[in-house]
């Protein structure tokens, strides 16, 4: 049974990924900053192969304690798949030419860019134990350098930065047989995407699970759409 870990799984795409993975037969570890408030997620854990753990991706102590808990769960088999999904939209109003809330900008980078790196590094010993481990970070097409718009610049910058970080990890880990990539989940009907978005969380999750299945080690890294097509960096 494959063990897959999903961060930021209390709602939206993360919760849909948990449901999809459980239906496929995966053993799933899911995180929430406040598991006590993640009612639907904790209900899923009853009588299933789901374990819910607390995690704040910006807190070094939280990440260290989390990594210890995950090691206890996976043991010598290691962790097969890590999905870095936890993220925030950051300042909703603000272009690069307008007055900026720099504290909110820094928080967006801390969660969306440094968070996935912090978590991946903490879990890397467990990924190395598994054969053919995979790391997928949920990014956004808004972080592609081919898009020149400046609205929600903090979010765009954080996703462009995490793309580069994960491309670097892909280069570092390919020789060890660990696949690392980033994916755009689509414009999804979530609190972040809004009710007028193109696809449901379940559609996005099904597509992303296919992306994970197809991942192979690549020193150049890869950026995928939720449906599997390659996207420009």
Coordinates of C-alpha atoms in Angstrom, one line a residue:
X1 CA 0.0 0.0 0.0
X2 CA 1.4 3.4 -1.0
X3 CA 1.7 6.0 1.7
X4 CA 0.9 9.5 0.6
X5 CA 1.1 12.7 2.7
X6 CA -0.9 15.8 1.9
X7 CA -0.4 19.1 3.6
X8 CA -3.1 21.7 4.0
X9 CA -5.8 19.0 3.7
X10 CA -8.7 20.4 5.8
X11 CA -10.6 21.9 2.8
X12 CA -10.6 22.6 -0.9
X13 CA -8.1 20.8 -3.1
X14 CA -6.3 19.2 -0.2
X15 CA -9.4 17.6 1.2
X16 CA -10.4 16.4 -2.3
X17 CA -7.0 14.9 -2.8
X18 CA -7.4 13.0 0.5
X19 CA -10.7 11.6 -0.6
X20 CA -9.3 10.6 -4.1
X21 CA -6.3 9.0 -2.6
X22 CA -8.3 7.0 -0.1
X23 CA -10.6 5.8 -2.8
X24 CA -7.6 4.5 -4.7
X25 CA -6.4 2.5 -1.7
X26 CA -3.6 4.7 -0.5
X27 CA -2.6 5.0 3.1
X28 CA -2.9 8.8 3.7
X29 CA -1.4 11.2 6.2
X30 CA -3.1 14.6 6.1
X31 CA -2.2 17.8 7.9
X32 CA -4.1 20.7 9.2
X33 CA -3.0 23.7 11.4
X34 CA -5.9 22.9 13.7
X35 CA -7.1 19.3 13.3
X36 CA -9.8 19.9 15.9
X37 CA -11.4 22.4 13.6
X38 CA -11.0 20.2 10.5
X39 CA -14.4 18.4 11.0
X40 CA -14.8 16.8 7.6
X41 CA -11.2 15.7 7.5
X42 CA -11.3 14.1 10.9
X43 CA -14.6 12.3 10.1
X44 CA -12.8 10.7 7.1
X45 CA -10.2 9.3 9.4
X46 CA -12.8 7.2 11.3
X47 CA -12.4 3.6 10.1
X48 CA -10.1 4.4 7.2
X49 CA -6.4 4.4 6.4
X50 CA -6.2 8.1 7.1
X51 CA -4.2 9.7 9.9
X52 CA -4.5 13.5 10.6
X53 CA -1.6 15.4 12.1
X54 CA -1.1 19.0 13.1
X55 CA 1.3 21.0 11.1
X56 CA 2.2 24.7 10.7
X57 CA 4.5 24.8 7.7
X58 CA 6.1 28.1 8.8
X59 CA 7.0 26.9 12.3
X60 CA 10.3 25.0 12.6
X61 CA 9.3 23.3 15.8
X62 CA 6.0 22.2 14.4
X63 CA 7.7 20.8 11.3
X64 CA 10.3 18.9 13.4
X65 CA 7.6 17.4 15.6
X66 CA 5.6 16.5 12.6
X67 CA 8.5 14.8 10.9
X68 CA 9.0 12.6 14.0
X69 CA 5.4 11.7 14.1
X70 CA 5.5 10.7 10.4
X71 CA 8.6 8.6 10.9
X72 CA 6.7 6.7 13.6
X73 CA 3.9 6.0 11.2
X74 CA 5.9 4.9 8.2
X75 CA 8.8 3.2 9.8
X76 CA 11.4 1.5 7.6
X77 CA 9.1 1.6 4.6
X78 CA 9.5 5.3 4.3
X79 CA 7.2 7.8 2.6
X80 CA 6.1 7.2 -1.0
X81 CA 4.5 10.5 -2.0
X82 CA 4.6 14.0 -0.6
X83 CA 2.1 16.5 -1.8
X84 CA 2.9 20.1 -0.7
X85 CA -0.6 21.6 -0.9
X86 CA -0.7 24.1 2.0
X87 CA -0.8 27.7 0.8
X88 CA -2.4 31.1 1.1
X89 CA -3.5 33.7 -1.4
X90 CA -1.8 36.6 0.4
X91 CA -2.8 40.2 -0.2
X92 CA -5.7 40.2 -2.7
X93 CA -5.2 43.8 -3.8
X94 CA -1.8 45.1 -4.8
X95 CA 0.3 45.2 -7.9
X96 CA 4.0 45.8 -8.0
X97 CA 3.4 49.5 -8.7
X98 CA 1.0 50.0 -5.8
X99 CA 1.6 50.5 -2.0
X100 CA 2.4 47.0 -0.7
X101 CA 1.7 45.3 2.7
X102 CA 5.2 44.0 3.0
X103 CA 4.5 42.0 6.1
X104 CA 1.6 40.1 4.3
X105 CA 4.0 39.7 1.3
X106 CA 6.6 38.1 3.5
X107 CA 4.0 35.8 5.1
X108 CA 2.9 34.7 1.6
X109 CA 6.5 33.8 0.8
X110 CA 6.9 32.0 4.1
X111 CA 3.9 29.8 3.6
X112 CA 4.0 29.2 -0.2
X113 CA 7.7 29.1 -0.9
X114 CA 9.6 28.3 2.3
X115 CA 6.9 26.1 3.7
X116 CA 7.2 23.4 1.0
X117 CA 11.0 23.5 1.1
X118 CA 11.0 23.2 4.9
X119 CA 8.5 20.3 4.9
X120 CA 10.3 18.5 2.1
X121 CA 13.7 18.8 3.7
X122 CA 12.3 17.5 7.0
X123 CA 10.8 14.5 5.3
X124 CA 13.6 13.8 2.9
X125 CA 15.1 11.0 5.0
X126 CA 11.7 9.2 4.9
X127 CA 11.4 9.8 1.1
X128 CA 14.8 8.3 0.6
X129 CA 13.7 5.1 2.4
X130 CA 10.9 4.5 -0.1
X131 CA 11.6 3.1 -3.6
X132 CA 10.9 5.7 -6.3
X133 CA 9.5 8.4 -4.0
X134 CA 7.7 11.4 -5.5
X135 CA 7.2 15.0 -4.4
X136 CA 4.5 17.2 -6.0
X137 CA 4.1 20.8 -5.0
X138 CA 0.8 22.5 -5.8
X139 CA 1.9 25.8 -7.5
X140 CA -0.1 28.0 -10.0
X141 CA 0.0 29.1 -13.6
X142 CA 0.0 32.6 -12.0
X143 CA 3.7 31.9 -11.1
X144 CA 4.8 31.2 -14.6
X145 CA 7.2 33.7 -16.0
X146 CA 5.2 33.6 -19.2
X147 CA 2.5 35.5 -17.5
X148 CA 3.2 39.2 -17.1
X149 CA 0.2 40.4 -15.2
X150 CA 0.9 42.0 -11.8
X151 CA -2.4 41.6 -9.8
X152 CA -1.9 39.6 -6.6
X153 CA 1.8 40.0 -7.1
X154 CA 2.7 38.5 -3.7
X155 CA 1.0 35.2 -4.6
X156 CA 2.5 35.2 -8.1
X157 CA 6.0 35.8 -6.8
X158 CA 5.6 33.1 -4.1
X159 CA 4.6 30.6 -6.8
X160 CA 7.3 31.6 -9.2
X161 CA 9.8 31.2 -6.3
X162 CA 8.5 27.8 -5.2
X163 CA 8.7 26.6 -8.9
X164 CA 12.4 27.5 -8.9
X165 CA 13.0 25.9 -5.5
X166 CA 11.4 22.6 -6.6
X167 CA 13.2 22.7 -9.9
X168 CA 16.4 22.8 -7.9
X169 CA 15.3 19.9 -5.7
X170 CA 14.4 17.9 -8.8
X171 CA 18.0 18.5 -10.0
X172 CA 19.4 17.5 -6.7
X173 CA 17.4 14.3 -6.2
X174 CA 16.9 12.8 -9.6
X175 CA 20.1 10.7 -9.3
X176 CA 18.5 9.2 -6.2
X177 CA 15.4 8.2 -8.1
X178 CA 13.2 10.8 -6.4
X179 CA 10.8 12.6 -8.7
X180 CA 10.1 16.3 -8.0
X181 CA 7.6 18.5 -9.9
X182 CA 5.1 21.3 -9.5
X183 CA 1.6 21.4 -10.8
X184 CA -1.1 24.0 -11.5
X185 CA -4.3 22.6 -10.0
X186 CA -6.6 24.5 -12.4
X187 CA -9.0 27.3 -11.6
X188 CA -10.8 25.5 -8.9
X189 CA -14.1 26.3 -7.1
X190 CA -12.7 26.8 -3.6
X191 CA -12.5 29.6 -1.1
X192 CA -9.5 30.8 -2.9
X193 CA -10.7 30.3 -6.5
X194 CA -14.2 31.5 -6.0
X195 CA -17.6 30.0 -7.0
X196 CA -17.2 31.0 -10.7
X197 CA -14.1 28.9 -11.3
X198 CA -13.8 26.3 -14.0
X199 CA -13.6 23.0 -12.2
X200 CA -14.5 21.3 -8.9
X201 CA -12.0 20.2 -6.3
X202 CA -12.7 16.6 -7.1
X203 CA -11.9 17.1 -10.8
X204 CA -8.7 18.8 -9.9
X205 CA -7.8 16.1 -7.4
X206 CA -8.4 13.3 -9.9
X207 CA -6.2 15.0 -12.5
X208 CA -3.4 15.7 -10.0
X209 CA -3.5 12.0 -8.9
X210 CA -2.8 11.1 -12.5
X211 CA 0.1 13.6 -12.6
X212 CA 1.6 11.9 -9.6
X213 CA 1.3 8.5 -11.1
X214 CA 3.1 9.6 -14.2
X215 CA 6.0 11.4 -12.4
X216 CA 9.5 10.3 -13.2
X217 CA 12.8 11.6 -11.9
X218 CA 13.9 14.5 -14.1
X219 CA 17.0 16.7 -13.4
X220 CA 15.3 19.6 -15.2
X221 CA 12.2 19.4 -13.1
X222 CA 8.7 19.7 -14.6
X223 CA 5.7 22.0 -14.4
X224 CA 2.3 20.4 -15.2
X225 CA -1.3 21.4 -15.6
X226 CA -3.7 19.4 -13.5
X227 CA -4.7 17.5 -16.6
X228 CA -1.2 16.4 -17.3
X229 CA 0.0 18.9 -20.0
X230 CA 3.4 20.5 -19.6
X231 CA 3.4 24.2 -18.7
X232 CA 6.1 26.8 -19.4
X233 CA 8.2 27.9 -16.4

